[in-house]
């Protein structure tokens, strides 16, 4: 990797693990640090559309991802009682890449962690960077265990609350609340749920994503006051109340919630840092640089695309400054498109605040829902990484 030999990746989420793998596969000497003692939250899943699956092929883990997940090729819109409004057949993928594969986050982390280690990356859990001193020759980093080292480049994939972003930009770019929140819980998969689906409600939207033959994850999105903290021991009761008014398996899931149900709540926030995404030799990727609403299931997809584009650019010609500039130039338009499009979907569905508005949203979805997603599919299906394995 020419003048970029030793790289520190901060953050062991989907993006950081993909970056560590891509960089190590291209010959870099990679250390990844993760502040948690174990990898990631149980209880939630990730839809990975074809553009993300192409990244997994590039990282040589596509077969494991497909084996570990549930493949689907439609997005189905229903009313609140699960009467079909419109079915959209994705225009994503190609002969060798399915439209979407969804899997548990824990499973995806296992696959990527194994890939990073096999490629030669070193992973240190329970570790953060407490000091970073950037100079023209390298970044000197002091770790929370007291050790220190110098790196050619530091890559911050440390998520929505990124301290690497604060180190570079202070508070200039921080995630902003949308005023909506997402509730998630896993539930046994009824046979008839075979794709990602949305059930439009009045004042909220619910949906499901199959994760394997036996499991789906249910999500529920509605207005939530960003200034109100929801206590962990009230999550189940809160979700139960919020699912009132829905029929079909959503009603069954609501009735089946118990104190042991692993309900996850996340306020929905958005962020897009204008390029460049670096200062000196420290660069951002994934949610540290852009946070999008979940509607296109693209947040982690963008993060893994960032990872491979960054690894490709760091291997390319020019100075570190030129390489990092090219990286953000290749990524900004994609992230901006996903943010804008997903935000519009969120606003449209959440405009169904009254019975009349609900009927309007259902009519609009029946007429235009599939046509709109088709536009997004065509854009997202345009390759952004060089497909040849180690380019
Ligand atoms: C409701 C909801 C549903 C979603 N559904 C999907 C979906 O279906 N498909 C999809 O592609 N995306 C989805 N997303 C988005 C996706 O979860 C994120 O975009 C993705 O996880 C970002 O990956 P990342 O690696 O950048 O950050 P993260 O996954 O957040 O990982 C960051 C890692 O950095 C670690 N870390 C943080 N600070 C430090 C530090 N100082 N030092 C060391 N380590 C640190 C964290 O512990 C974490 O492990 C969804 C998001 C939400 C809110």
Coordinates of N, CA and C in Angstrom, one line a residue, residues 170-269:
X170 N -14.7 19.4 15.8 CA -15.4 19.9 17.0 C -16.9 19.6 16.9
X171 N -17.7 20.7 17.2 CA -19.2 20.5 17.2 C -19.8 21.1 15.9
X172 N -18.9 21.3 14.9 CA -19.4 21.9 13.6 C -20.4 21.0 12.9
X173 N -20.2 19.7 13.0 CA -21.1 18.8 12.3 C -21.5 17.7 13.3
X174 N -22.8 17.8 13.7 CA -23.3 16.8 14.7 C -24.7 16.3 14.2
X175 N -25.1 15.1 14.5 CA -26.4 14.6 14.0 C -27.5 15.5 14.6
X176 N -28.5 15.7 13.8 CA -29.7 16.5 14.2 C -30.9 15.5 14.3
X177 N -31.7 15.7 15.4 CA -32.9 14.9 15.5 C -33.9 15.1 14.4
X178 N -34.6 14.1 13.9 CA -35.6 14.3 12.9 C -37.0 14.5 13.6
X179 N -37.1 14.2 14.9 CA -38.4 14.2 15.6 C -39.1 12.9 15.5
X180 N -38.4 11.9 14.9 CA -39.0 10.5 14.9 C -38.1 9.5 15.6
X181 N -38.7 8.4 16.0 CA -37.9 7.4 16.6 C -38.3 6.0 16.1
X182 N -37.3 5.0 16.2 CA -37.6 3.7 15.6 C -37.5 2.7 16.8
X183 N -38.5 1.8 16.8 CA -38.6 0.7 17.8 C -38.3 -0.6 17.1
X184 N -37.5 -1.5 17.7 CA -37.2 -2.7 17.0 C -37.3 -3.9 18.0
X185 N -37.8 -5.0 17.5 CA -37.8 -6.2 18.4 C -37.8 -7.4 17.4
X186 N -37.2 -8.5 17.8 CA -37.3 -9.7 17.0 C -38.6 -10.5 17.3
X187 N -39.0 -11.3 16.3 CA -40.3 -12.0 16.5 C -40.2 -13.2 15.6
X188 N -40.9 -14.4 16.0 CA -40.9 -15.5 15.1 C -41.5 -15.1 13.7
X189 N -41.0 -15.6 12.6 CA -41.4 -15.3 11.3 C -42.6 -16.1 10.9
X190 N -43.8 -15.5 10.6 CA -44.9 -16.3 10.0 C -44.5 -16.6 8.6
X191 N -44.9 -17.8 8.1 CA -44.5 -18.2 6.8 C -44.8 -17.2 5.7
X192 N -45.9 -16.4 5.9 CA -46.3 -15.5 4.8 C -45.5 -14.2 4.7
X193 N -44.6 -14.0 5.7 CA -43.7 -12.8 5.6 C -42.4 -13.2 4.9
X194 N -42.4 -12.9 3.6 CA -41.3 -13.4 2.8 C -40.4 -12.3 2.3
X195 N -40.7 -11.0 2.6 CA -40.0 -9.9 2.1 C -40.0 -8.8 3.1
X196 N -39.2 -7.7 2.8 CA -39.4 -6.6 3.7 C -40.8 -5.9 3.4
X197 N -41.5 -5.6 4.5 CA -42.8 -5.0 4.3 C -43.1 -3.9 5.3
X198 N -43.9 -3.0 4.8 CA -44.3 -1.8 5.6 C -45.8 -1.9 5.8
X199 N -46.3 -1.7 7.0 CA -47.7 -1.6 7.2 C -47.9 -0.1 7.6
X200 N -48.6 0.6 6.8 CA -48.9 2.0 7.0 C -50.0 2.1 8.1
X201 N -49.7 2.9 9.2 CA -50.7 3.1 10.2 C -51.1 4.6 10.2
X202 N -52.0 4.9 11.1 CA -52.4 6.3 11.3 C -51.5 6.9 12.4
X203 N -50.6 7.8 12.0 CA -49.7 8.4 12.9 C -48.4 7.6 13.1
X204 N -48.2 6.5 12.4 CA -47.0 5.7 12.6 C -46.9 4.8 11.4
X205 N -45.8 4.1 11.3 CA -45.6 3.0 10.4 C -44.9 1.8 11.0
X206 N -45.3 0.6 10.7 CA -44.7 -0.6 11.3 C -44.3 -1.4 10.1
X207 N -43.3 -2.3 10.3 CA -42.9 -3.2 9.2 C -42.1 -4.3 9.8
X208 N -41.7 -5.2 8.8 CA -40.9 -6.3 9.2 C -39.9 -6.7 8.1
X209 N -38.8 -7.3 8.6 CA -37.8 -7.8 7.7 C -37.4 -9.2 8.2
X210 N -37.6 -10.2 7.2 CA -37.2 -11.6 7.6 C -35.7 -11.7 7.8
X211 N -35.3 -12.4 8.9 CA -33.8 -12.5 9.1 C -33.3 -13.9 8.9
X212 N -34.2 -14.9 9.0 CA -33.9 -16.2 8.6 C -35.2 -17.0 8.6
X213 N -35.2 -18.3 8.4 CA -36.4 -19.0 8.1 C -37.4 -18.9 9.3
X214 N -36.8 -18.7 10.5 CA -37.6 -18.7 11.7 C -37.9 -17.3 12.4
X215 N -37.1 -16.3 11.9 CA -37.1 -15.1 12.6 C -37.3 -13.9 11.7
X216 N -38.0 -12.9 12.3 CA -38.1 -11.6 11.6 C -37.8 -10.5 12.6
X217 N -37.5 -9.3 12.1 CA -37.5 -8.2 13.1 C -38.5 -7.2 12.7
X218 N -39.2 -6.8 13.7 CA -40.3 -5.9 13.6 C -39.8 -4.5 13.9
X219 N -40.2 -3.5 13.1 CA -39.8 -2.1 13.4 C -41.0 -1.3 13.4
X220 N -40.9 -0.2 14.1 CA -42.1 0.7 14.3 C -41.5 2.1 14.3
X221 N -42.0 3.0 13.5 CA -41.5 4.4 13.4 C -42.6 5.4 13.6
X222 N -42.4 6.3 14.5 CA -43.4 7.3 14.8 C -42.8 8.6 15.4
X223 N -43.5 9.7 15.5 CA -42.9 10.9 16.1 C -42.5 10.6 17.5
X224 N -41.3 11.0 17.9 CA -40.9 10.9 19.3 C -40.2 12.2 19.7
X225 N -40.5 12.7 20.9 CA -39.8 13.9 21.3 C -38.3 13.7 21.6
X226 N -37.5 14.3 20.8 CA -36.0 14.0 21.0 C -35.5 14.4 22.4
X227 N -36.3 15.3 23.1 CA -35.8 15.7 24.5 C -36.3 14.8 25.6
X228 N -37.1 13.8 25.3 CA -37.6 12.9 26.3 C -36.8 11.6 26.3
X229 N -36.2 11.3 27.5 CA -35.4 10.0 27.6 C -36.4 8.9 27.9
X230 N -36.3 7.8 27.2 CA -37.2 6.6 27.5 C -36.4 5.6 28.3
X231 N -36.9 5.4 29.5 CA -36.2 4.5 30.5 C -36.2 3.1 29.9
X232 N -35.1 2.3 30.1 CA -35.0 1.0 29.6 C -36.1 0.1 30.0
X233 N -36.4 0.2 31.3 CA -37.5 -0.8 31.8 C -38.9 -0.4 31.4
X234 N -39.0 0.7 30.6 CA -40.4 1.0 30.1 C -40.5 0.7 28.6
X235 N -39.4 0.2 28.0 CA -39.4 0.0 26.5 C -40.6 -0.9 26.1
X236 N -40.7 -2.1 26.8 CA -41.7 -3.1 26.4 C -43.1 -2.5 26.4
X237 N -43.5 -1.8 27.6 CA -44.8 -1.2 27.7 C -45.0 -0.1 26.7
X238 N -44.0 0.7 26.4 CA -44.1 1.7 25.4 C -44.4 1.2 24.0
X239 N -43.7 0.1 23.7 CA -43.9 -0.4 22.4 C -45.3 -1.1 22.3
X240 N -45.7 -1.7 23.3 CA -47.0 -2.4 23.3 C -48.1 -1.3 23.0
X241 N -48.0 -0.2 23.7 CA -49.0 0.9 23.5 C -48.9 1.4 22.1
X242 N -47.7 1.5 21.6 CA -47.5 2.1 20.2 C -48.0 1.2 19.1
X243 N -48.1 -0.1 19.4 CA -48.5 -1.0 18.3 C -50.1 -1.2 18.3
X244 N -50.8 -0.5 19.2 CA -52.2 -0.5 19.2 C -52.7 0.0 17.8
X245 N -53.7 -0.6 17.3 CA -54.3 -0.1 16.0 C -53.8 -0.9 14.8
X246 N -52.8 -1.8 15.0 CA -52.4 -2.6 13.9 C -53.0 -4.0 14.0
X247 N -53.2 -4.7 12.8 CA -53.7 -6.0 12.8 C -52.6 -7.0 12.5
X248 N -53.1 -8.2 12.0 CA -52.2 -9.3 11.5 C -51.1 -9.7 12.5
X249 N -49.9 -10.0 12.0 CA -48.9 -10.5 13.0 C -48.4 -9.4 13.9
X250 N -48.6 -8.2 13.5 CA -48.2 -7.1 14.4 C -49.0 -7.1 15.7
X251 N -50.3 -7.4 15.6 CA -51.1 -7.5 16.8 C -50.6 -8.7 17.6
X252 N -50.3 -9.8 16.9 CA -49.7 -11.0 17.6 C -48.4 -10.7 18.3
X253 N -47.6 -10.0 17.6 CA -46.3 -9.6 18.2 C -46.5 -8.7 19.5
X254 N -47.4 -7.8 19.3 CA -47.7 -6.9 20.5 C -48.2 -7.7 21.7
X255 N -49.1 -8.7 21.4 CA -49.7 -9.5 22.5 C -48.6 -10.4 23.1
X256 N -47.6 -10.7 22.3 CA -46.6 -11.6 22.7 C -45.4 -11.0 23.5
X257 N -45.4 -9.6 23.5 CA -44.3 -8.9 24.2 C -44.3 -9.3 25.7
X258 N -43.1 -9.6 26.2 CA -43.0 -9.8 27.7 C -41.8 -9.0 28.2
X259 N -41.7 -9.0 29.5 CA -40.6 -8.3 30.1 C -39.2 -8.7 29.6
X260 N -39.1 -9.9 29.0 CA -37.9 -10.4 28.5 C -37.6 -10.0 27.1
X261 N -38.6 -9.5 26.4 CA -38.4 -9.1 25.0 C -37.3 -8.0 24.9
X262 N -36.5 -8.2 23.9 CA -35.3 -7.4 23.7 C -35.7 -6.2 22.8
X263 N -36.4 -5.2 23.4 CA -36.8 -4.1 22.6 C -35.7 -3.0 22.5
X264 N -35.4 -2.6 21.3 CA -34.4 -1.5 21.1 C -35.1 -0.3 20.6
X265 N -34.7 0.9 21.2 CA -35.3 2.1 20.7 C -34.1 3.0 20.2
X266 N -34.3 3.6 19.1 CA -33.3 4.6 18.6 C -34.0 5.8 18.1
X267 N -33.6 7.0 18.6 CA -34.1 8.2 17.9 C -33.5 8.3 16.5
X268 N -34.3 8.8 15.6 CA -33.8 8.9 14.2 C -33.1 10.3 14.1
X269 N -31.9 10.3 13.7 CA -31.1 11.5 13.5 C -30.5 11.5 12.1

